XYZ file of C-alpha atoms in Angstrom:
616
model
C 73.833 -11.626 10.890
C 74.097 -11.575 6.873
C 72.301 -15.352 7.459
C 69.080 -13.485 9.269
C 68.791 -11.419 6.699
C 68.992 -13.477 3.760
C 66.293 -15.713 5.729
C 64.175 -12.094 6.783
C 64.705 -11.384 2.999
C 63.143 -14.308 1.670
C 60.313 -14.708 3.996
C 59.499 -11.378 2.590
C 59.742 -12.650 -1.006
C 57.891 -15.425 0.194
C 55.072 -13.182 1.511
C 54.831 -10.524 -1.375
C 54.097 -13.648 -3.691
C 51.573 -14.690 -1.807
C 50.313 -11.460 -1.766
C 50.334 -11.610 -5.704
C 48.597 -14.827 -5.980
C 45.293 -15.540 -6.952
C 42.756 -16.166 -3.913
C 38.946 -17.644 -4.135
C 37.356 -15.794 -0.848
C 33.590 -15.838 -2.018
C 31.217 -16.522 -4.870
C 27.504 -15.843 -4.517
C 24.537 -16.343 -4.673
C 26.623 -19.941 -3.231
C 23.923 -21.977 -5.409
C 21.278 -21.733 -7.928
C 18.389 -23.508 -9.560
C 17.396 -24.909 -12.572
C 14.329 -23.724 -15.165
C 14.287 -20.271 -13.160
C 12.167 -18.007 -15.377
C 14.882 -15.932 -16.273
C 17.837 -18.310 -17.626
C 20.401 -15.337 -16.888
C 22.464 -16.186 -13.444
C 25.411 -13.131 -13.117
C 27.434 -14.708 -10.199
C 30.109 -12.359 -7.916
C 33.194 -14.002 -7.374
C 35.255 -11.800 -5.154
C 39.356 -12.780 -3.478
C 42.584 -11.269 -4.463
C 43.761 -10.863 -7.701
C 40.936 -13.360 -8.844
C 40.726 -11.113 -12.054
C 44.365 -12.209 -13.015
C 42.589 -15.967 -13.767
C 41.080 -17.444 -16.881
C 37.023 -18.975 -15.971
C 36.736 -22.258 -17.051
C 33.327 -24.429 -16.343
C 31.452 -27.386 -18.177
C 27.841 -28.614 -17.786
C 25.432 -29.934 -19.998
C 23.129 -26.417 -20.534
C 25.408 -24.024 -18.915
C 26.914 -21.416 -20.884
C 29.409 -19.536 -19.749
C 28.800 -16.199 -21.833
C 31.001 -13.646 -20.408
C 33.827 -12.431 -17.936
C 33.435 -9.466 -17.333
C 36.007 -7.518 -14.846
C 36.008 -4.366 -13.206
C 37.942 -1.545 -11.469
C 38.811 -3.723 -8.553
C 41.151 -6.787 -9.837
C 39.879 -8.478 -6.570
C 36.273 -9.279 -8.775
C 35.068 -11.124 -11.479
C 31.517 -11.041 -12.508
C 30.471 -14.301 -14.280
C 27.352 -14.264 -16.489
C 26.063 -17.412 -17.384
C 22.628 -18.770 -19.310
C 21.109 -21.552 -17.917
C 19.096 -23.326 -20.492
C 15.621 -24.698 -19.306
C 16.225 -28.213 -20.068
C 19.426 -27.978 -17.309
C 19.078 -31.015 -14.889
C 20.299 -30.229 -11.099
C 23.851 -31.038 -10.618
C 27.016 -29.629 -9.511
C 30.025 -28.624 -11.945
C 33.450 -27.043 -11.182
C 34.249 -23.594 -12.029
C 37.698 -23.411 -12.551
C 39.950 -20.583 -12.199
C 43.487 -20.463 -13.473
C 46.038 -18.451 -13.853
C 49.542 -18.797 -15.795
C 52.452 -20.730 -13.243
C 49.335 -20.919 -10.602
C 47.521 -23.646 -9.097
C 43.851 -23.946 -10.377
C 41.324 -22.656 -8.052
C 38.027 -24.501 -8.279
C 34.571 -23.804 -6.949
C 31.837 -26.790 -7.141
C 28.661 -24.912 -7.999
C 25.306 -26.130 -7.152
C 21.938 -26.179 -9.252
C 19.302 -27.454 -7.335
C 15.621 -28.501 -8.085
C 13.201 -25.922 -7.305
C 10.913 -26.906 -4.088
C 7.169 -26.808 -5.583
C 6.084 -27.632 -2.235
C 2.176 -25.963 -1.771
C 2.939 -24.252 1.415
C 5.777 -22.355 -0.262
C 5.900 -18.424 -1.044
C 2.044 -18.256 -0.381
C 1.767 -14.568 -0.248
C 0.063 -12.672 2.441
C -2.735 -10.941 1.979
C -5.725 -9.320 3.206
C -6.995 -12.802 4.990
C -4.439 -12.068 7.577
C -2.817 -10.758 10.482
C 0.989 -9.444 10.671
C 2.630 -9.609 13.844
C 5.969 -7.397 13.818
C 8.828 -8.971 15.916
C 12.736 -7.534 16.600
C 14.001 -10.812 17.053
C 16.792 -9.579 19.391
C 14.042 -8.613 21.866
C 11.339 -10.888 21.467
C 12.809 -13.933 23.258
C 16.503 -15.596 23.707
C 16.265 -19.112 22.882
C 19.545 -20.011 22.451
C 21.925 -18.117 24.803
C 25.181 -19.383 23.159
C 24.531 -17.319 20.561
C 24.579 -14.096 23.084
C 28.489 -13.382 21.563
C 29.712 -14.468 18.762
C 33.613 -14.186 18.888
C 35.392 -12.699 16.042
C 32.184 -10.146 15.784
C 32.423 -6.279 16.385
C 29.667 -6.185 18.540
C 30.438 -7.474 21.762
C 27.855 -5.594 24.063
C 25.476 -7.501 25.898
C 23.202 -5.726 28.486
C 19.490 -5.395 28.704
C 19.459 -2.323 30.506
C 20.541 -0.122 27.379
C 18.296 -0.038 24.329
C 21.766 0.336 21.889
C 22.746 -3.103 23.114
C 22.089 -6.263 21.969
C 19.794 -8.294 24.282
C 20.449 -11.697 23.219
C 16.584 -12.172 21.194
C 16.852 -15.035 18.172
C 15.694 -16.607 15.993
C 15.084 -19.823 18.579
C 13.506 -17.594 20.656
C 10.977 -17.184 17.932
C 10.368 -20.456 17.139
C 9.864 -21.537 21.031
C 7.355 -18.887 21.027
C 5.080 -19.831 17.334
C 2.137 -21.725 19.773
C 1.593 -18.422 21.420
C 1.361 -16.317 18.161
C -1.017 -18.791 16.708
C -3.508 -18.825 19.956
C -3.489 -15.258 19.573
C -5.177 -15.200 15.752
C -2.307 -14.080 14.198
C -1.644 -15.446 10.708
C 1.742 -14.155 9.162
C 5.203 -12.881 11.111
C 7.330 -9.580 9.782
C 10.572 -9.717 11.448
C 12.915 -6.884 11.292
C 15.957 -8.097 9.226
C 18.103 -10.777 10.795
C 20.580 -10.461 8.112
C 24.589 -9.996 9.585
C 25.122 -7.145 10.800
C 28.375 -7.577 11.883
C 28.467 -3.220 12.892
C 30.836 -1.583 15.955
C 27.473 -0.236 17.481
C 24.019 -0.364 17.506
C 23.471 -4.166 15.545
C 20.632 -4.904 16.489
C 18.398 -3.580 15.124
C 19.214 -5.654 11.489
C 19.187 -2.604 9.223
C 23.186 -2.180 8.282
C 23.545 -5.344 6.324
C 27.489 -6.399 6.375
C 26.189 -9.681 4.200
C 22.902 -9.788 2.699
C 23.856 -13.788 2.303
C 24.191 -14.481 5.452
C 21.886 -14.474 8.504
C 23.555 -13.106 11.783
C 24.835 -15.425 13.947
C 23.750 -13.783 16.528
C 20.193 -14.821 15.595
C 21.094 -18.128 14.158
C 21.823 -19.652 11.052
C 20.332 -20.246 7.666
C 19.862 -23.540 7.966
C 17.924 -22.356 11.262
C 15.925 -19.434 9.355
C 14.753 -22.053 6.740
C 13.596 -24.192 9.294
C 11.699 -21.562 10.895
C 9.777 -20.499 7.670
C 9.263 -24.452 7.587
C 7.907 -24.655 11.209
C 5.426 -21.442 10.828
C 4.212 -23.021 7.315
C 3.586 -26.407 9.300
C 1.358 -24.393 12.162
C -0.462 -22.473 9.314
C 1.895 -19.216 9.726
C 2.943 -17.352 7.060
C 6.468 -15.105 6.835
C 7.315 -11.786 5.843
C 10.825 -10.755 5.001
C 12.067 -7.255 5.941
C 14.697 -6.385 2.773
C 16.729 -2.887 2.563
C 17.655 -2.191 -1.012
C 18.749 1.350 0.060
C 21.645 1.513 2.038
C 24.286 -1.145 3.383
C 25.967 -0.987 6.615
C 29.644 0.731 6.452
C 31.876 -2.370 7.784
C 30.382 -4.605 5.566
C 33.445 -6.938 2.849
C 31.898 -5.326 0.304
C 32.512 -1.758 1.945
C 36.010 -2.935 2.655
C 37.227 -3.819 -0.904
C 34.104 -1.955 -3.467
C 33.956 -3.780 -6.443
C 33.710 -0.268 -7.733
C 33.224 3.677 -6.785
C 29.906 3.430 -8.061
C 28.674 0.622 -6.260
C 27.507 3.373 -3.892
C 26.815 6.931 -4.194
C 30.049 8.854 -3.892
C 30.362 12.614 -2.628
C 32.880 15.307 -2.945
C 31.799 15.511 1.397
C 29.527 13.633 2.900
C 25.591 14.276 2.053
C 22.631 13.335 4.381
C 19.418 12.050 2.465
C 17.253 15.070 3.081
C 14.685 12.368 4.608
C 11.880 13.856 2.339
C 9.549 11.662 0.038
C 8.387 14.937 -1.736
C 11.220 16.303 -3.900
C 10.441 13.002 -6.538
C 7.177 13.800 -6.805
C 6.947 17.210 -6.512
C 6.804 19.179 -9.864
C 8.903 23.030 -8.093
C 11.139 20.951 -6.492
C 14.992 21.222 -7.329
C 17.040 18.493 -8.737
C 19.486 19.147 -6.245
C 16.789 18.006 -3.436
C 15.516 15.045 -5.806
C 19.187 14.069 -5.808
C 19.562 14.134 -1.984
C 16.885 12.593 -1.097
C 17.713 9.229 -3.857
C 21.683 9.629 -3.259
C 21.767 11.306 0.034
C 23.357 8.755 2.761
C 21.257 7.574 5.204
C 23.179 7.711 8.188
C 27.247 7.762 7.719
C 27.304 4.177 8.981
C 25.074 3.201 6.479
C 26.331 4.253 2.594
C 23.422 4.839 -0.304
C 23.657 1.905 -2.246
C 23.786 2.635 -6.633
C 21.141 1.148 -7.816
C 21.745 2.784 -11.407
C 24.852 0.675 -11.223
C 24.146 -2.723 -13.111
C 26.082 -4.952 -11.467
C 23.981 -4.028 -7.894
C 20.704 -4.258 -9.760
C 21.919 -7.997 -10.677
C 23.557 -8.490 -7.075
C 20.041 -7.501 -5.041
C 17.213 -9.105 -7.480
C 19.370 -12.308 -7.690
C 20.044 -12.250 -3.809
C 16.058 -11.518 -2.345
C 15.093 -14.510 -5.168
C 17.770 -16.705 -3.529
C 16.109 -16.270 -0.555
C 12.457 -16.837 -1.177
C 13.270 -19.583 -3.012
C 15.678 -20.716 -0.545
C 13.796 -20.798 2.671
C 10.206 -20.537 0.932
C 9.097 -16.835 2.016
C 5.527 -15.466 1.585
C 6.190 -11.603 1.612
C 8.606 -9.058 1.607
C 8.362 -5.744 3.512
C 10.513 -3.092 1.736
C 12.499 -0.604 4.008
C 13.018 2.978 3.089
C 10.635 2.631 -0.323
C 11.095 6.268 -1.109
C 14.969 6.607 -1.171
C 14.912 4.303 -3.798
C 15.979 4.779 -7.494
C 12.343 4.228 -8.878
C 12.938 2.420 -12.352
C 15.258 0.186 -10.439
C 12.248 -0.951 -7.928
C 10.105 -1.086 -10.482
C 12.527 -3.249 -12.645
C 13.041 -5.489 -9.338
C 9.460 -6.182 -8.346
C 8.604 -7.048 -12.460
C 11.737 -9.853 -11.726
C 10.697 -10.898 -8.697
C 6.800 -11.419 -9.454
C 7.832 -13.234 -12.847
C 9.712 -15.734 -10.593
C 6.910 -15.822 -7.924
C 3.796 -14.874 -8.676
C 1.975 -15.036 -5.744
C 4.726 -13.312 -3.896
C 3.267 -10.443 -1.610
C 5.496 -7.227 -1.353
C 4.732 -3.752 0.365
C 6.537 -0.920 0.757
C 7.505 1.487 3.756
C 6.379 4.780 3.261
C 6.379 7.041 6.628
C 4.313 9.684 4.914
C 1.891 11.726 6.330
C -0.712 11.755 3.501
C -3.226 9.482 0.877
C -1.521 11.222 -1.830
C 2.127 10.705 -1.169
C 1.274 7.158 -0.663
C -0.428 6.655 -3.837
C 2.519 8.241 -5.303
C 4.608 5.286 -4.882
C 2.484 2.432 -4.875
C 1.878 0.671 -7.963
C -0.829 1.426 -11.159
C 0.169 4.793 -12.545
C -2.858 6.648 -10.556
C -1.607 9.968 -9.711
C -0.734 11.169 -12.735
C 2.968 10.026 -12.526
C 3.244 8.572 -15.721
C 5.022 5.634 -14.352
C 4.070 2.464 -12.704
C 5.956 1.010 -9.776
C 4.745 -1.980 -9.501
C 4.332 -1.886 -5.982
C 1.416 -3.520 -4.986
C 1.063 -1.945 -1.380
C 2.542 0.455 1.460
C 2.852 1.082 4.916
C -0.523 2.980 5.738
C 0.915 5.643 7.335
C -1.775 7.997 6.312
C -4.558 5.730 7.744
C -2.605 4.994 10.957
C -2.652 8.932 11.647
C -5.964 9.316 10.872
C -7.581 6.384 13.222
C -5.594 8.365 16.020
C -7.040 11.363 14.870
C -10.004 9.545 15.817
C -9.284 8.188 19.024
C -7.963 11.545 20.508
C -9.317 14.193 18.192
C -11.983 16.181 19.119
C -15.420 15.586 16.343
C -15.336 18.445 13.867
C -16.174 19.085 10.231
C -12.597 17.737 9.470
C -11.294 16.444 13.186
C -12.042 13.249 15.166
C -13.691 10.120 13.490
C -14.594 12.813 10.221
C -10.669 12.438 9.288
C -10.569 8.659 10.119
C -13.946 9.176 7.114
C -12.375 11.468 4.623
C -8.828 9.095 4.257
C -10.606 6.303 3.656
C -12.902 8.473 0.741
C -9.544 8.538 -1.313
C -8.787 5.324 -1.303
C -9.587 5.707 -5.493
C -6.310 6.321 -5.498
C -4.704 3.591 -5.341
C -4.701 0.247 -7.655
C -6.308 -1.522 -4.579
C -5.492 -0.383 -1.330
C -6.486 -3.798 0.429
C -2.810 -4.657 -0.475
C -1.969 -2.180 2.197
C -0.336 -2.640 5.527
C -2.310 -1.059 8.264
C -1.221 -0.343 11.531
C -1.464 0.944 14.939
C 2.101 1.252 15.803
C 5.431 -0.102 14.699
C 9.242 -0.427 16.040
C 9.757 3.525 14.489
C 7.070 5.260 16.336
C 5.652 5.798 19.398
C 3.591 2.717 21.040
C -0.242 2.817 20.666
C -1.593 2.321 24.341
C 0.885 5.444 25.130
C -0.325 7.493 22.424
C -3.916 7.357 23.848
C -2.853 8.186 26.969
C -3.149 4.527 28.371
C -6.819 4.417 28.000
C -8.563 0.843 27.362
C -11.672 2.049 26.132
C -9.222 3.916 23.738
C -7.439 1.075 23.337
C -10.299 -1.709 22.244
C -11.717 1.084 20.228
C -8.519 1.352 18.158
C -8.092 -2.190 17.878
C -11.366 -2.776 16.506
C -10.874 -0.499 13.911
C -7.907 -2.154 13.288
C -9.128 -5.562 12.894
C -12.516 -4.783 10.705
C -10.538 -1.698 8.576
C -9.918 -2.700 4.712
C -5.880 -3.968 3.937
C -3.568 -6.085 6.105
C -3.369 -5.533 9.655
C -0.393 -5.412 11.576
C -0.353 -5.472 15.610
C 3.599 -4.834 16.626
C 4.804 -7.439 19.364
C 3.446 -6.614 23.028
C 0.316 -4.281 21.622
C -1.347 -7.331 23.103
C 0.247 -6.707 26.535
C 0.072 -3.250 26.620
C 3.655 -2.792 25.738
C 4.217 1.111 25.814
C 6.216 4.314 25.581
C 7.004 6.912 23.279
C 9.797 7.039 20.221
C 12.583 8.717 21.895
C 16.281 8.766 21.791
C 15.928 6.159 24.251
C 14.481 4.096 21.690
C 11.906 2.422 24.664
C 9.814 1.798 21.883
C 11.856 -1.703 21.296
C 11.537 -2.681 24.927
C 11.827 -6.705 25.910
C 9.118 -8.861 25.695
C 9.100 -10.125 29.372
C 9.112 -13.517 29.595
C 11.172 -14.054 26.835
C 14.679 -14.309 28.815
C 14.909 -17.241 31.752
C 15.463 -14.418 34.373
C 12.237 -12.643 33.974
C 10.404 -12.364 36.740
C 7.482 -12.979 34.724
C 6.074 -14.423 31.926
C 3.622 -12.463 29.716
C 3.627 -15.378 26.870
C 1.065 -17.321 29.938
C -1.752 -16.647 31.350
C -0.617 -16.902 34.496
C 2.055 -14.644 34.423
C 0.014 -11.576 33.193
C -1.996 -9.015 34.856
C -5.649 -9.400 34.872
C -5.909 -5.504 33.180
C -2.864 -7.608 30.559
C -5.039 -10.746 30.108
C -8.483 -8.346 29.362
C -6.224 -6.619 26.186
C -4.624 -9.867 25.339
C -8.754 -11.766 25.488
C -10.034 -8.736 23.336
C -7.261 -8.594 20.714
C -7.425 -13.019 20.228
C -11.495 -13.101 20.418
C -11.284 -10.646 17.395
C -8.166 -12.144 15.354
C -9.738 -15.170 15.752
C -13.086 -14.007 14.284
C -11.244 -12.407 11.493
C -9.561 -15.561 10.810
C -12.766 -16.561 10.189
C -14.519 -14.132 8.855
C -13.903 -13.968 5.007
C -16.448 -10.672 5.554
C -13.577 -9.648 7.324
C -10.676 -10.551 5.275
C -11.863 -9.765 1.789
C -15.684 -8.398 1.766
C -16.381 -4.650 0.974
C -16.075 -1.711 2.805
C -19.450 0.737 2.985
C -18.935 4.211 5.317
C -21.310 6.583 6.021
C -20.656 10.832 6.685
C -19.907 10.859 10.557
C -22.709 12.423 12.558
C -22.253 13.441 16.171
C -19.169 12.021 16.469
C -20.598 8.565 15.594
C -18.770 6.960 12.589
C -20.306 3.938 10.850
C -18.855 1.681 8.155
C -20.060 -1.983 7.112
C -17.862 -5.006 5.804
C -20.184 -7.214 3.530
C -19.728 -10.139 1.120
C -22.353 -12.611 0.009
C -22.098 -14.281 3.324
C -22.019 -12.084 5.874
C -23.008 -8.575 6.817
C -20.792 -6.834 9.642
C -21.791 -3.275 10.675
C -18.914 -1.418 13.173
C -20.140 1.834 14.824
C -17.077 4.177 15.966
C -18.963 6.370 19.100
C -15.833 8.533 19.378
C -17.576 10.685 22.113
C -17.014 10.438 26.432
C -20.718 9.804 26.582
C -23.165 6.967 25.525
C -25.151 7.539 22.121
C -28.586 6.241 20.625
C -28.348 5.815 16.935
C -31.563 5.438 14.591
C -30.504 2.919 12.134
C -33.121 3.714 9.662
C -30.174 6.406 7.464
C -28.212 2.726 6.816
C -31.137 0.684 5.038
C -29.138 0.311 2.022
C -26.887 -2.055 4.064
C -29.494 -3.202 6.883
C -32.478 -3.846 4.753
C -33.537 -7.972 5.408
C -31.777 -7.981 8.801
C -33.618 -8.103 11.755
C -31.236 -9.172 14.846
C -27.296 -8.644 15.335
C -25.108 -10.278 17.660
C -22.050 -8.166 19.399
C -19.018 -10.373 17.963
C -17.069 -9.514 21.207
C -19.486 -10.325 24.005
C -21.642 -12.520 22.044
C -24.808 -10.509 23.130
C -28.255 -11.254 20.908
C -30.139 -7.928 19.631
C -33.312 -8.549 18.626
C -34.672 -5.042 17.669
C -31.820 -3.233 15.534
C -33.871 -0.001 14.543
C -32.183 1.557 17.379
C -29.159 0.947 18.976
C -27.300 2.241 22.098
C -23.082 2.631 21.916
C -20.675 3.213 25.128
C -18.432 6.001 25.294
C -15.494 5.847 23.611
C -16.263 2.565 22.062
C -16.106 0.778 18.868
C -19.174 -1.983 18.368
C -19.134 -4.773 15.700
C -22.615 -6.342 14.660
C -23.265 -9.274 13.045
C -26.408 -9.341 11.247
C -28.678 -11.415 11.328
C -32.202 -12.399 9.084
């Protein structure tokens, strides 16, 4: 007996110095490259008791300037100044500590890819299409259940489970996207989200490294942004500076309190944009709505808090420059600490200049949106460097105009009078505009499952100023409304081996499915074309009878669209639009391809919306 518990004894000596001894769990960003614009690299090095250990390294232009610890002895934060003349190599960083072994990490600086297909920006020449990736298509069903994850659910039939959608899926799926016109592909965020419930959807990060293996890999995500840039696709990341997901490492061992905001009891964000920009409003409301939590599962990240401004610039450059990303799409803009965004895009545009960023705002008006985007032009007295939003403003208004009924300040005339305050913003062609995304109700639902609604919207859509966006299955005439049921985020049929059919072909659509899916490629297509379209002018005219008419024109082309918002067929005397018509004789209908020889008068369908190219 007194032999089992000298043995018990030392095991647990044995144990409790292994507790005590330095550990080397992580260090990111993993690598780096040389002659970055800014030479400053801060690198996390997290694992137990690595603050006990001296940092050691050696390479020609490397400095190692300073150690700097924290509250938690389980992180160092490493600053070092890469000097431009650096070649790309690898080095040791060594870590020791007194009667330990040496740790060592190789580090990595790599040679920047100046490939020209790289980080093109998107822009006004094309077309978003939004994809979930977990239910867009499953390409790789080993990937269904990951073991050692939280998430084990797999069922189809319940809109909180994972579905099995990735990022193979996707790629499988890049021939159809590019028949259809489209030109650049926003997926929600396929970062790990390694959550108990609900981790799907990509929006409670557990590793902002790391992309979910439930989707893939990295190695797999760079490849994809390499596959779309070969087919002439661009790619939009979806980043969430905001808030991190609860079960996250870096929830599990905080470098520090203040890496998030703390709370004597837990605070929801108010979910109100106004309090920052309102000039009554209390500071207590400003300071819920910037600190406020989003959800309990999903803590309010400090971006006050150096060391996480460092930790999120340095990671969303890693990636760009990693897998060669055109845009980023910026979740939650307003909950935001504002001098921190603004410090972020400044970094991020100095690295990449042609870099394309816009931010979510689910407002409700032109004002609130101007607010946050970029250029100082509401009297804020700050710039935020944002160079677009999420048109939420102009998305309410163009249904305002499908289902409103024409008054002085109703139907197409509110569709009119958003547009007239577009002088307030820097240049709101660096908007996103949209019809319908993943947190809203679907569009052909909204309008009451209407086509003539339906074409009418999407025309507007597709010849409107900024960057349109058509959410996956608009096409199809995916539907229902934003609900607790979250239908909204349905499957794309045809994406999963056991579909009875498949609305990626022809074949297996409808022929009411193939009609929405013609209309919406015949006019992406055009656009693609069209640099009227992409980047000409906008003209609009005061809405008469319910009849709303705006032109796109450049040097090249003249386009002229004519909204007839009414239930009943309406003659128009073009003679009040001579400023834009003058010289032009003849149009042809860009859908149906019709030839009009005699354009002083023109006839419109019900419910319709009619674009003209003019002709001498």
């Amino acid at each position: 007996m007194k032999r089992f518990f000298t043995v018990l004894f030392g095991l647990f000596i044995l144990n409790f110095s292994f507790a005590q001894m330095p550990a080397l769990e992580r260090v990111v960003p993993m690598f780096w490259w040389t002659n970055m614009v800014n030479p400053h690299l801060q690198l996390l090095v997290h694992g137990n008791k690595i603050a006990d250990c001296k940092v050691q390294l050696k390479y020609k232009g490397v400095t190692l300037q300073k150690v700097n610890k924290v509250e938690n002895p389980n992180y160092l934060f490493l600053d070092l100044w890469i000097d431009k003349n650096t070649k790309p190599g690898s080095f040791d960083i060594v870590f020791s500590a007194k009667g330990k072994k040496d740790l060592h990490y190789t580090y990595q600086l790599k040679q920047q890819d100046k490939s020209p297909n790289r980080i093109q920006g998107v822009t006004d020449k094309d077309l978003i299409y939004l994809i979930m990736p977990d239910r867009f298509s499953n390409g790789d069903t080993t990937n269904d259940r990951v073991a050692g994850m939280k998430d084990q659910t797999l069922n189809r039939d319940s809109m909180y489970y994972r579905h099995g959608g990735d990022l193979q899926g996707i790629i499988n799926h890049l021939s159809y996207l590019k028949d259809l016109g489209v030109t650049a592909i926003w997926c929600t965020p396929m970062i790990e989200n390694d959550m108990t419930h609900a981790s799907y959807h990509g929006y409670a990060a557990t590793d902002l490294y790391k992309i979910d293996p439930r989707f893939g890999t990295n190695k797999l995500y760079k490849t994809y942004v390499e596959k779309c840039h070969a087919m002439g696709l661009k790619v939009i990341k979806d980043v969430v500076h905001n808030h991190i997901g609860s079960e996250g490492w870096i929830m599990k061992d905080l470098p520090m309190k203040s890496w998030i905001h703390q709370w004597p009891n837990y605070t929801n964000t108010n979910y109100r944009d106004q309090p920052l920009m309102d000039i009554h409003a209390s500071a207590s409301d400003r300071k819920s709505q910037l600190d406020g939590w989003f959800v309990p599962s999903m803590p309010d990240v400090n971006q006050n808090n150096p060391y996480v401004q460092n930790y999120y610039i340095q990671n969303h450059i890693w990636w760009i420059e990693y897998a060669g990303i055109d845009g980023l799409r910026l979740d939650t803009y307003p909950y935001n600490d504002p001098a921190f965004m603004a410090k972020w895009a400044i970094a991020l545009k100095a690295q990449f200049p042609h870099l394309s960023i816009f931010g979510e705002t689910f407002v409700q008006t032109v004002a609130e949106q101007a607010f946050y985007a970029g250029g100082n032009r509401v009297n804020r007295g700050f710039d935020t460097h944002l160079p677009g939003v999420t048109d939420y403003a102009l998305k309410s208004a163009i249904y305002e105009a499908l289902n409103g009924k024409f008054s002085w300040d109703g139907g197409v005339s509110r569709l009119y009078e958003t547009l007239s305050q577009d002088f307030l913003y820097k240049d709101p062609t660096c908007n996103s505009i949209f019809l319908d995304d993943h947190d809203v109700s679907r569009f052909y639902s909204v309008i009451g499952e209407n086509f003539d609604k339906y074409k009418e919207g999407i025309g507007i859509l597709l010849t409107m100023r900024g960057i349109p966006e058509i959410y996956y299955g608009t096409e199809i005439f995916m539907k229902n409304f934003d609900a607790p049921d979250g239908l909204v985020r349905e499957d794309f049929k045809g994406g999963w081996a056991e579909d009875s059919a498949n609305k990626f072909t022809a074949q297996g659509r409808t022929a009411k499915e193939n009609d929405a899916f013609n209309y919406v490629k015949t006019l992406a297509n055009f656009r693609k074309n069209s640099t009227t379209l992409q980047t000409g002018k906008l003209m609009q005219y005061v809405p008469e009878d319910g009849v709303y008419v705006y032109f796109r024109y450049d040097d090249k082309q003249t386009i002229m669209i004519i909204v007839n918002s009414n239930d009943t067929l309406k003659k128009l005397n073009t003679r009040r639009f001579s400023e834009r018509m003058n010289g032009f004789t003849g149009a042809e209908n860009v859908v149906t391809k019709e030839k009009i020889s005699n354009i002083a008068s023109l006839a419109f369908a019900a419910q319709s919306t009619t674009i003209l190219k003019l002709n001498k």
